[in-house]
Coordinates of C-alpha atoms and ligand atoms in Angstrom, one line a residue:
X1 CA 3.3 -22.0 -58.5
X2 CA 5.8 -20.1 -57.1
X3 CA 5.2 -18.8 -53.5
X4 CA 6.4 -16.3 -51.6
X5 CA 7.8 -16.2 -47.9
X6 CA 6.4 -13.0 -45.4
X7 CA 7.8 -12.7 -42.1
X8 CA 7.9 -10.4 -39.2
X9 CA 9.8 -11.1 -36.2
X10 CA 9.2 -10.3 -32.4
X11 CA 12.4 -9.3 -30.5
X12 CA 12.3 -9.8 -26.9
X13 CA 15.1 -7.5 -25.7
X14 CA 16.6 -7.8 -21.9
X15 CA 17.3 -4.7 -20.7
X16 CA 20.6 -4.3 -19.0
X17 CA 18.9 -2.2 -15.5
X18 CA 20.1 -3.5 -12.6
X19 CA 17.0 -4.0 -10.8
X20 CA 13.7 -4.8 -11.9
X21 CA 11.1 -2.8 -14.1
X22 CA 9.2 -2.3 -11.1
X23 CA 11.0 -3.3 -8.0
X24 CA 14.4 -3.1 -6.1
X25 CA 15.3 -6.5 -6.3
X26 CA 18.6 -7.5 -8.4
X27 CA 18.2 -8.8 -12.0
X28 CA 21.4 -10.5 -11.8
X29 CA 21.4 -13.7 -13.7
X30 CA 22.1 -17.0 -12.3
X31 CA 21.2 -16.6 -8.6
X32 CA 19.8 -19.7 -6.9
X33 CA 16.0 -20.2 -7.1
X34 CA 13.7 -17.8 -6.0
X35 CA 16.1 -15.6 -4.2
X36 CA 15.7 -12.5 -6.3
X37 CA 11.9 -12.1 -6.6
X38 CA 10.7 -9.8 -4.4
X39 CA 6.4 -9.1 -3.2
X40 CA 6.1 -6.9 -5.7
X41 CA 7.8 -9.8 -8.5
X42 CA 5.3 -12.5 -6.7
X43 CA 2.1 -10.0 -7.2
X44 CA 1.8 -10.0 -3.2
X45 CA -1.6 -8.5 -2.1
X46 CA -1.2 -4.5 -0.9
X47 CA 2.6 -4.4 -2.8
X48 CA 2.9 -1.6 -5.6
X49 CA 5.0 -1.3 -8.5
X50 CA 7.3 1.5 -9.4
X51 CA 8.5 2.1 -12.9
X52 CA 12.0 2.2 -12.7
X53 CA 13.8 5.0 -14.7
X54 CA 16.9 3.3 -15.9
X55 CA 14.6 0.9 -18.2
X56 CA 12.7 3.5 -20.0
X57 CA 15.9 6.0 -20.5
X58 CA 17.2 2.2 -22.3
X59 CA 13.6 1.9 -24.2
X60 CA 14.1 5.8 -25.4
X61 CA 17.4 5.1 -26.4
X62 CA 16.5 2.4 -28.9
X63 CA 13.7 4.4 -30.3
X64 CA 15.7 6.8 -31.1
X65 CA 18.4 4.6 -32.5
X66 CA 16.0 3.4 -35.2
X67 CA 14.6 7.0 -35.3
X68 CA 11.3 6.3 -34.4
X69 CA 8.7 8.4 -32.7
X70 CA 9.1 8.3 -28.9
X71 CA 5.3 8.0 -27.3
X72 CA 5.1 11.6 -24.9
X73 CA 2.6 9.7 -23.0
X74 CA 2.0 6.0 -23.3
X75 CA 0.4 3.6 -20.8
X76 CA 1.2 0.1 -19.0
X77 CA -1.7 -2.4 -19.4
X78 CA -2.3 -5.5 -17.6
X79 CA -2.1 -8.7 -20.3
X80 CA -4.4 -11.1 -18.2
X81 CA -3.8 -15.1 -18.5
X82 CA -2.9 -17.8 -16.1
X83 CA 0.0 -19.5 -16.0
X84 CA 2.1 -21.4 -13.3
X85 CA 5.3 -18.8 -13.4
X86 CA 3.3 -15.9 -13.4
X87 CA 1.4 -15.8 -10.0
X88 CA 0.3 -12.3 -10.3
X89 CA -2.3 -13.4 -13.1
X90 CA -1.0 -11.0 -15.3
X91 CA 1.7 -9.3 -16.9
X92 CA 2.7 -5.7 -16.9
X93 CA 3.0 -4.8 -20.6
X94 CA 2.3 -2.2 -23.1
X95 CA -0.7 -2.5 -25.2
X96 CA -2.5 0.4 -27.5
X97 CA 0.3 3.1 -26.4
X98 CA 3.7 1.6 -27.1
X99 CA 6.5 3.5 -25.6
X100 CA 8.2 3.6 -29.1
X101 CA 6.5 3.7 -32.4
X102 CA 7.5 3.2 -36.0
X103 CA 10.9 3.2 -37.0
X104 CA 13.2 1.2 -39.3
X105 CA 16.5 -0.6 -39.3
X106 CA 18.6 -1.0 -42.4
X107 CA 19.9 -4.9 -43.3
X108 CA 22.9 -6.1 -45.6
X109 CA 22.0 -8.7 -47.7
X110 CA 24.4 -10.0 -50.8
X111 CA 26.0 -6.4 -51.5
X112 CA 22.2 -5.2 -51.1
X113 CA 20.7 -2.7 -48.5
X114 CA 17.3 -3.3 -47.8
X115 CA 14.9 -1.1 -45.4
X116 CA 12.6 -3.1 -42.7
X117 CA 10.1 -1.5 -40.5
X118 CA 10.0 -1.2 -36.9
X119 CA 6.3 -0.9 -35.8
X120 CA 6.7 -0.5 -32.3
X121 CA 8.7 -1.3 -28.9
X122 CA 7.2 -1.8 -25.8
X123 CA 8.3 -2.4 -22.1
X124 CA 7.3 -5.5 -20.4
X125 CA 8.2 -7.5 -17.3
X126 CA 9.2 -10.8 -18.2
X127 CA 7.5 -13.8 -16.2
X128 CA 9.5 -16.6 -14.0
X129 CA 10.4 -19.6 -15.3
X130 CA 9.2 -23.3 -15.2
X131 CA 11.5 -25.9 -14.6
X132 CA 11.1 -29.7 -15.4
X133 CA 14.9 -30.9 -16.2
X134 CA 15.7 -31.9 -12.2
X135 CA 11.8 -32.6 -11.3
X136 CA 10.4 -36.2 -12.3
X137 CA 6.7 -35.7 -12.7
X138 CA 6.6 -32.0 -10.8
X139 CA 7.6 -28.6 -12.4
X140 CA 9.8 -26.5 -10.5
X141 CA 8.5 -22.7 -10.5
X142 CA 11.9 -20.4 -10.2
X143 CA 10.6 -16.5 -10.3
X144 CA 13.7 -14.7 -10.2
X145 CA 13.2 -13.8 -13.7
X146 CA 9.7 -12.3 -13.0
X147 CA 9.4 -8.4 -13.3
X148 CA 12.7 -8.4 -15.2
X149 CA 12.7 -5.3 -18.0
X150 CA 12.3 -6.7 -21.4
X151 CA 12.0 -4.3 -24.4
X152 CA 9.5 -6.4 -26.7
X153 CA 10.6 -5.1 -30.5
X154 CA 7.9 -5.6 -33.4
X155 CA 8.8 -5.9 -36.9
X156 CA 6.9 -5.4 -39.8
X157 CA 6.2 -8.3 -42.2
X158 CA 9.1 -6.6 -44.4
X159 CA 10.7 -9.7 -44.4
X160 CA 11.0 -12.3 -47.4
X161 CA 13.5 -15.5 -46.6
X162 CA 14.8 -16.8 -43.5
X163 CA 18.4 -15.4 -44.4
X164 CA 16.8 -12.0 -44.7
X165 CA 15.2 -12.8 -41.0
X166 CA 18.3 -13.6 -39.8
X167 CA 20.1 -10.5 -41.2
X168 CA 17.4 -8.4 -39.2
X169 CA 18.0 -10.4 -36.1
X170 CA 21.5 -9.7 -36.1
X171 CA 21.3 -5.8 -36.7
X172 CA 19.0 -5.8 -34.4
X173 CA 21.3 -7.7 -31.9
X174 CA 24.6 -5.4 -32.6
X175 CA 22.8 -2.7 -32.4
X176 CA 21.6 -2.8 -28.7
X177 CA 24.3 -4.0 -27.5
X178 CA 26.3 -1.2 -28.9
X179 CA 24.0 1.1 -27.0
X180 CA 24.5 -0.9 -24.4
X181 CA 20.8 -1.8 -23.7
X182 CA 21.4 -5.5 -24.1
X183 CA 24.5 -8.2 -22.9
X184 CA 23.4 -9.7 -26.1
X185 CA 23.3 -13.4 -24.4
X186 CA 21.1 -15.5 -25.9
X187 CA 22.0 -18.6 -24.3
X188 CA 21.0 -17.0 -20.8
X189 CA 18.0 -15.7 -22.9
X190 CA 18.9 -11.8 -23.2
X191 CA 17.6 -11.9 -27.0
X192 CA 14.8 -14.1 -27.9
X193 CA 13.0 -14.1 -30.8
X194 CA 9.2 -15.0 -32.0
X195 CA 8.9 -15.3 -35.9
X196 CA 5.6 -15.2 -37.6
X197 CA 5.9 -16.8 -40.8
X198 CA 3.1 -17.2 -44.0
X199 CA 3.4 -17.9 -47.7
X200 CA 1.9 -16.2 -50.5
X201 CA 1.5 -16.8 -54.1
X202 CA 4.0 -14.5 -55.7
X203 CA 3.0 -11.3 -57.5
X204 CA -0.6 -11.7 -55.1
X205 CA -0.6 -8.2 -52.9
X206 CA -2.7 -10.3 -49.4
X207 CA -1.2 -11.8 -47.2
X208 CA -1.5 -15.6 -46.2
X209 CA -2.3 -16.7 -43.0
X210 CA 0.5 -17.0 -40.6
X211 CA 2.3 -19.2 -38.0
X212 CA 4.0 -17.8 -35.2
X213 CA 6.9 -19.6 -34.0
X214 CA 7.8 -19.3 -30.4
X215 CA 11.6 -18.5 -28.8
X216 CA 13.9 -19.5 -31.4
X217 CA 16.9 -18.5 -29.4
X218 CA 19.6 -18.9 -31.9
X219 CA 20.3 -17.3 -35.5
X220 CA 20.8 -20.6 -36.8
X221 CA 17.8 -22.0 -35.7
X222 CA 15.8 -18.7 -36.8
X223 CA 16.8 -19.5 -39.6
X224 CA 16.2 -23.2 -39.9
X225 CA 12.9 -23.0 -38.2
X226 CA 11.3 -20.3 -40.7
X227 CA 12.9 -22.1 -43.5
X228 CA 10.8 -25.2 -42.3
X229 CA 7.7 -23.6 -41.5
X230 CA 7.9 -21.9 -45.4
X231 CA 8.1 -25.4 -46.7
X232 CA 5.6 -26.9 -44.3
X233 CA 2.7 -24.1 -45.4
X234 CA 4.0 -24.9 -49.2
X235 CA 3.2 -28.6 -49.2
X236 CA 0.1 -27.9 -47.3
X237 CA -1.4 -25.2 -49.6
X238 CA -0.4 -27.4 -52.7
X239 CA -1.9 -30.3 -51.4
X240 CA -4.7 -28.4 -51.4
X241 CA -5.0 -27.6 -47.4
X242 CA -5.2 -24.3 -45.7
X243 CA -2.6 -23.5 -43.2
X244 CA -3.8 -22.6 -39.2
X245 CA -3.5 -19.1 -37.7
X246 CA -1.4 -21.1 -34.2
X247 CA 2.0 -21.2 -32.2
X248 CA 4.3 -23.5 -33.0
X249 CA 7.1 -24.9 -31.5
X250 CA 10.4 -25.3 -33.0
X251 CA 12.4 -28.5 -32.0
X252 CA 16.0 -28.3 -33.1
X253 CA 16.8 -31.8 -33.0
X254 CA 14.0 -33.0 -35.0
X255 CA 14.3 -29.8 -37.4
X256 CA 11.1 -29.4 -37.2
X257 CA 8.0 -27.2 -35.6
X258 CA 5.0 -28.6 -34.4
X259 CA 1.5 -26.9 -33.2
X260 CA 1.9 -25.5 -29.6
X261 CA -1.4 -23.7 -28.7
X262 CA -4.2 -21.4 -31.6
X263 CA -3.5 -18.1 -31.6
X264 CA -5.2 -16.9 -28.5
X265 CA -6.8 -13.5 -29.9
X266 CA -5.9 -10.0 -28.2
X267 CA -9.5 -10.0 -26.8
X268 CA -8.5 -12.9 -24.8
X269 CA -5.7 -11.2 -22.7
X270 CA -8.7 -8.6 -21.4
X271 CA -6.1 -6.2 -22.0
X272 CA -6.8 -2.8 -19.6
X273 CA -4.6 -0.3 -18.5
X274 CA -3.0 -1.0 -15.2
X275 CA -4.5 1.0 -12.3
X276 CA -1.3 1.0 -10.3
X277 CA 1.0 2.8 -12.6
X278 CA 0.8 5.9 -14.0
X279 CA 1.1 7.1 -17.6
X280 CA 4.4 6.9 -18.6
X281 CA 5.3 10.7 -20.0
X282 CA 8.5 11.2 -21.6
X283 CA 9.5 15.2 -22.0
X284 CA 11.2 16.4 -25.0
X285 CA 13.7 17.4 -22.6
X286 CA 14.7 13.9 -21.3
X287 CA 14.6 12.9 -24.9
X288 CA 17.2 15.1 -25.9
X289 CA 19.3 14.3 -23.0
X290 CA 18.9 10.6 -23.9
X291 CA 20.0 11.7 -27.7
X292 CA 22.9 12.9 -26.3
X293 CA 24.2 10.0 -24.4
X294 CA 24.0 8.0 -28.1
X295 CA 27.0 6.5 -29.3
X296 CA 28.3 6.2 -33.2
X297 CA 25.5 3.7 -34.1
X298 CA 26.4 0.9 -35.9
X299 CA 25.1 2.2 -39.9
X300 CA 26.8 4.9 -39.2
X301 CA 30.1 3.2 -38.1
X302 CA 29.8 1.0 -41.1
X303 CA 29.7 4.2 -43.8
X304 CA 32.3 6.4 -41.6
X305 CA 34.5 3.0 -42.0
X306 CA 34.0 2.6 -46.1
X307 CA 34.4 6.1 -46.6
X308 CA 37.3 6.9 -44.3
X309 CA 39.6 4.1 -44.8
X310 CA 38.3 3.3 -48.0
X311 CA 37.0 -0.3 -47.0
X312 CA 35.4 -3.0 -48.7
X313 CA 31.8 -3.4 -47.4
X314 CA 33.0 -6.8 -46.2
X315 CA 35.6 -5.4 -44.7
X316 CA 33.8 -2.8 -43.2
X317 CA 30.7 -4.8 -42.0
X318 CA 33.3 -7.9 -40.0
X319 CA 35.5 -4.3 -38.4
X320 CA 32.2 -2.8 -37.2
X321 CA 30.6 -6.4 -35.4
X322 CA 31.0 -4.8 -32.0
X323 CA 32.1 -1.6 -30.6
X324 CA 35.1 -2.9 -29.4
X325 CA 36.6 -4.7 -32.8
X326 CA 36.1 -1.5 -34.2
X327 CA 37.8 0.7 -31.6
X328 CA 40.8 -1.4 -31.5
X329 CA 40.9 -1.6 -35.8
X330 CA 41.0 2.2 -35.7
X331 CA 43.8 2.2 -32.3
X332 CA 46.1 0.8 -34.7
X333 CA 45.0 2.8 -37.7
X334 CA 46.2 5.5 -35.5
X335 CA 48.7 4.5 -33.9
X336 CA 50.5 3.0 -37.0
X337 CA 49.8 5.0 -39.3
X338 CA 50.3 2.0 -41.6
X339 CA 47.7 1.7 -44.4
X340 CA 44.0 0.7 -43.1
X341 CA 43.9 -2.3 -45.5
X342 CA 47.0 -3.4 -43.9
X343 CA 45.8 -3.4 -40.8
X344 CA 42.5 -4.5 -41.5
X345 CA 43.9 -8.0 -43.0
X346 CA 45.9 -8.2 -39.5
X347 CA 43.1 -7.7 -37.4
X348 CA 40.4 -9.9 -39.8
X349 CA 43.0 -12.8 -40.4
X350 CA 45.6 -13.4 -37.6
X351 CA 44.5 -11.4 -34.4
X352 CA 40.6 -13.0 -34.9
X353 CA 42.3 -16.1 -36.2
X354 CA 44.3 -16.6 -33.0
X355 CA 41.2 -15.1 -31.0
X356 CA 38.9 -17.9 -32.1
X357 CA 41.2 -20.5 -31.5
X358 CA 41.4 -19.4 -28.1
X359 CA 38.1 -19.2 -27.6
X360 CA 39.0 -15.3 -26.4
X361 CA 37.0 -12.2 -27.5
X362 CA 38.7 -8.9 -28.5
X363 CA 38.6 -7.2 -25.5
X364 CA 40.7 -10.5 -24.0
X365 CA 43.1 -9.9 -26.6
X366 CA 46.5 -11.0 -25.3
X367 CA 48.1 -8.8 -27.9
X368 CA 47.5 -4.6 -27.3
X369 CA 46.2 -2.4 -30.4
X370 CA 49.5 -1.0 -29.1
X371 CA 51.7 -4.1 -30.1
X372 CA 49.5 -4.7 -32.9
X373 CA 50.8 -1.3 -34.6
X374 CA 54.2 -1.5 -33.3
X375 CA 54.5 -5.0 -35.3
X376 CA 52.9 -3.1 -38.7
X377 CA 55.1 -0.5 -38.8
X378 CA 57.8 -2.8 -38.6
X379 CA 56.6 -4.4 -41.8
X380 CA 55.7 -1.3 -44.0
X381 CA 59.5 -0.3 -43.3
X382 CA 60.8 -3.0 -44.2
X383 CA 62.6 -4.1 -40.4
X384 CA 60.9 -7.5 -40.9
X385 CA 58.8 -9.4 -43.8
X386 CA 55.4 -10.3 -43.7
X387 CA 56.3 -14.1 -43.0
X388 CA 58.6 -13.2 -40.0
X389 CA 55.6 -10.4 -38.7
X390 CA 53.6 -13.6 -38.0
X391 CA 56.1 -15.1 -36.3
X392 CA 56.9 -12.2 -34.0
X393 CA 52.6 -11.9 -33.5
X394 CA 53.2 -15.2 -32.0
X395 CA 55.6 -14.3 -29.7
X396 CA 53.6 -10.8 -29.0
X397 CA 51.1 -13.1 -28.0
X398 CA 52.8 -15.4 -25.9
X399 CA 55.0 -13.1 -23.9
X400 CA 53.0 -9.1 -24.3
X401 CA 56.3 -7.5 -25.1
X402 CA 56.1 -5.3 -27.9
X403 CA 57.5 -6.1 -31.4
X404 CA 60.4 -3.6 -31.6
X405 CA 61.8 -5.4 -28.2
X406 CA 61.5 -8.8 -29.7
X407 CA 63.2 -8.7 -32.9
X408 CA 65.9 -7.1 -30.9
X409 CA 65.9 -10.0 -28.9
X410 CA 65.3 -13.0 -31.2
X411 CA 67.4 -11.2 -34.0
X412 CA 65.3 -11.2 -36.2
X413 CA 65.5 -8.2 -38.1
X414 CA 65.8 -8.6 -41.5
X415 CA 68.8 -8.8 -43.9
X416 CA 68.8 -6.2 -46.4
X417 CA 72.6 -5.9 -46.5
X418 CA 73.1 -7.2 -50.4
X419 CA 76.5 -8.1 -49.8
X420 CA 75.3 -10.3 -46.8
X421 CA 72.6 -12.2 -49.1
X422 CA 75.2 -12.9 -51.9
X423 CA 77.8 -14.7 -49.4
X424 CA 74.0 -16.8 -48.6
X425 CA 73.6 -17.2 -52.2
X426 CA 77.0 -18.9 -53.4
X427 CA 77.3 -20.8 -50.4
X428 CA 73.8 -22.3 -51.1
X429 CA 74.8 -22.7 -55.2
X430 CA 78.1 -24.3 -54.2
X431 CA 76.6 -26.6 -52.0
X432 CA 73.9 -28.0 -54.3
X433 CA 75.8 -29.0 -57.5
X434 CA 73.0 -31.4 -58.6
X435 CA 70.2 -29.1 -58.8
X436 CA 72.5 -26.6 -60.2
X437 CA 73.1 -28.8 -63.1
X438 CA 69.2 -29.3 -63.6
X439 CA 68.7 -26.1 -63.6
X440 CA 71.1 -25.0 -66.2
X441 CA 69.8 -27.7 -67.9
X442 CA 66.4 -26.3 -68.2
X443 CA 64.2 -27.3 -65.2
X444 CA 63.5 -23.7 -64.4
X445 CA 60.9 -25.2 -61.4
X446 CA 64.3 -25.4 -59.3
X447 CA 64.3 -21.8 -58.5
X448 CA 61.9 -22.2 -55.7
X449 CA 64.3 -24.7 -54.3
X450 CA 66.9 -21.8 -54.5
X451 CA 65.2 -19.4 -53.0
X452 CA 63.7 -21.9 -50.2
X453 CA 67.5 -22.9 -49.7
X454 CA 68.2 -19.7 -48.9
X455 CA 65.6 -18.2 -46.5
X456 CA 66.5 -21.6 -44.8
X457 CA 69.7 -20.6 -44.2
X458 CA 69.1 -17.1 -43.2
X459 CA 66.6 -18.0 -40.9
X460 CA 63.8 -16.7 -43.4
X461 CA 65.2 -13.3 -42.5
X462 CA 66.7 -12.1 -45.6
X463 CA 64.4 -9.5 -47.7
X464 CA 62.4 -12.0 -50.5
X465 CA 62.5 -9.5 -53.2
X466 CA 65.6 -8.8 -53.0
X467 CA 66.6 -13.0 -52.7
X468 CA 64.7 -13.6 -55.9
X469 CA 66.2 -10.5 -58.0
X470 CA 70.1 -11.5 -56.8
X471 CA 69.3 -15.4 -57.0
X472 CA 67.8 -14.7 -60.4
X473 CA 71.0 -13.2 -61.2
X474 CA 73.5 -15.5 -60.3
X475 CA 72.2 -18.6 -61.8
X476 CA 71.2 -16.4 -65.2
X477 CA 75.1 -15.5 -65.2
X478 CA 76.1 -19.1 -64.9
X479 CA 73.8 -20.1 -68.0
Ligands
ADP1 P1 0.0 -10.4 -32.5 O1 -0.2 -9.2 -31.6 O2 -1.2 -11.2 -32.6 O3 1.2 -11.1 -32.2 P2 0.7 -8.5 -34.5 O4 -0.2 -7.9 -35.5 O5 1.3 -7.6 -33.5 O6 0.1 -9.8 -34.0 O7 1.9 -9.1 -35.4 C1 2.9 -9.7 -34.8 C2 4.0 -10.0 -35.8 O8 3.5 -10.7 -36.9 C3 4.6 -8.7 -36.5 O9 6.0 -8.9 -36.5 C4 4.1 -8.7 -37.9 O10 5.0 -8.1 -38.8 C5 3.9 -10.2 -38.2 N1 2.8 -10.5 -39.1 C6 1.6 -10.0 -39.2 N2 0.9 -10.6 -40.2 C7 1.7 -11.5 -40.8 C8 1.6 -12.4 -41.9 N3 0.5 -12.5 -42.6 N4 2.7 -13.1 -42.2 C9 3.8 -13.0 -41.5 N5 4.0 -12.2 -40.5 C10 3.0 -11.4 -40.1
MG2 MG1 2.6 -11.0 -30.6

């Protein structure tokens, strides 16, 4: 039988705020132990939370990224369960009135564009965090993470393999930290992701029961843990089994997930709306004003970038990543005025060459958009070839001077002078009888050698075209 895959991911979004969803204290990341929770974060007795503006103008923001419905009034419910990093007894979430409701985000798949459904986004405090790593026996309890905004992000089950999850995952990840909701960290746990997973016979319109993997922080292991859990629910359903409505865990160096906890129903949470916070109601006012403060979203950049500069969607989709690749690609566009494709190759092949090997991101780019153009122009007229351009990036890159000031320097302008390459030429033909002979004997392969010989000698500054067309020539008059 062939079966097929549905899956629906949960996003847990970190908001970027600087202090908590519902106190003062700092959200900073990496602070010793328990120095940034404050009475409110610890669920002290007589302490009251505040909801803290900065985090729902970032929840609005998103909703209206994906062009959902903004809630005008939703409300904050207390998800009740006990657990050792969350001494308050419960969280602070969002329950039957999510703060965003159903949008979509568009994916690129394989030259295809395919539309998934957002259901909702809610606002959440995120809980502390337990710590066994430096404790033998004991669990250490650090709650500086507790009351830290988190944007919770529900997909529909639109999704069909784990490439197509991953696809999601990573729009979803550019896109807030374009709108600059998100650092995008995952390693420090800014985006973490739950993936539900089921199979279904193919062509059959019900779903299958599901699994719900828990914090798969990583694309690549979203993608290897849903691809595992497909397979898992296959062999299980063939073999004539029936697969478990639970949590799994997913353990990377086994490749493999294993049962965590069943699915605790929503019944079980004795979900209520909290009595210490108000409804949260958003006017169309503030909604506008948030509207306002959005940037070129990422789809959009992505479209402008194929129709503009005439792109290929590859092209298009690697230039548009992050904000900031894209802003320096169109810096030199402009500053250029060289051909986009041209300076699209440049900034796709050498400048993110040399920025991975050095382990720097664009913004630590050690050569300018500046110095980027000023070494393009120099190639569309002609002042240098494109072999010698990647010589002089290197040098742009070591010392930040700008092209024009280094081929002045390391003379290395190129040698157009014909006169000039013909002295080149006869010298290099006198001083290699023995391929000469070959040659003119028939082993035509030797006029590489030639026009090797002869960049050599001119430092590989003389014009190739016009080496090849004079070489070509010379040794045809000598036949
Ligand atoms: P819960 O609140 O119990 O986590 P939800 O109904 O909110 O459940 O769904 C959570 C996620 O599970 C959503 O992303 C949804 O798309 C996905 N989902 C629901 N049913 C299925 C299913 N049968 N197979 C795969 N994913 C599913
Ligand atoms: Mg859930």
């Amino acid at each position: 039988m062939e079966w097929e895959p549905v899956i629906g991911l949960e996003i847990h979004v970190q908001l970027k705020t600087k202090s908590k969803i519902f106190s003062g204290a700092s959200t900073a990341y990496g602070a010793p132990p328990n120095t940034q929770a404050c009475a409110i974060d610890l669920g002290m007795p007589g302490v009251l939370p505040v909801l803290n503006e900065a985090a729902v103008r970032m929840a609005v923001k998103f909703g209206l990224a994906v062009e959902a419905e903004i809630t005008p009034r939703s409300v904050f419910a207390r998800k009740n369960y006990f657990y050792p990093d969350l001494p308050k007894g419960y969280q602070i979430s969002q329950y039957e009135l999510p703060v965003v409701g159903k949008g979509h985000l568009m994916i690129h798949l394989d030259g295809r564009e395919k539309r998934i459904g957002i259901t909702r986004a809610h606002l959440e405090e995120d809980a502390g965090k337990s710590l066994h790593e430096d404790f033998q026996g004991m669990t250490g309890i650090d709650l500086n993470r507790a009351g830290t905004p988190l944007l919770e992000i529900v997909s529909e089950p639109d999704l069909r393999s784990p490439q197509e999850a991953v696809a999601y995952m990573k729009k979803l990840h550019q896109l807030v930290v374009y709108l600059g909701i998100c650092d995008g960290n995952m390693q420090e746990g800014s985006f973490r992701c739950d993936a539900n997973v089921s199979v279904r016979p193919k062509g059959e319109e019900a779903f299958g029961t599901r699994a719900e993997i828990k914090n798969v922080n990583s694309f690549r292991f979203v993608e290897r843990a849903i691809g595992y859990e497909i397979e898992r629910q296959i062999e299980l359903l063939e073999s004539g089994g029936a697969v478990v409505q639970e949590t799994r865990l997913y353990d990377a160096d086994k490749d493999e997930t294993r049962p965590m906890r069943t699915k605790e129903e929503a019944n079980d949470y004795r979900y209520f709306p909290d009595p210490d916070l108000l409804p949260l109601v958003i006017s169309g006012e503030f909604i506008e004003q948030v509207r306002r403060e959005l940037p070129e979203l990422p789809e959009a950049k992505y479209h402008r970038f194929l129709d503009q500069y005439g792109l290929k969607p590859y092209d298009a989709e690697v230039l548009t990543a992050s904000q900031a690749l894209a802003d320096y690609f169109e810096e030199v566009v402009k500053r250029s005025g060289c051909d986009a494709k041209l300076c699209a190759n440049w900034v796709m092949v050498e400048l993110s060459g040399a920025l991975n090997k050095a382990g720097l991101d664009i913004t630590q780019s050690p050569v300018s958009a500046a110095n980027l153009a000023g070494l393009l122009k120099r190639i569309a007229d002609d002042t240098i070839s494109g072999k010698i351009a990647k010589q002089v990036f290197e040098l742009i890159w070591e010392s930040g001077k700008d092209a024009d000031t280094l081929i002045e320097e390391k003379g290395l302008k190129q040698i157009t002078d014909s006169g000039e390459i013909e002295k080149i030429i006869d010298q290099v033909i006198a001083d290699n009888p023995k391929q000469l002979e070959q040659y003119l004997g028939g082993k035509d392969k030797l006029f590489g050698f030639f026009v090797g010989q002869v960049m050599k000698a001119t430092g590989g500054k003389a014009n190739p075209q016009q080496v090849n067309q004079l070489l070509k020539a010379k040794l045809e008059a000598r036949r």
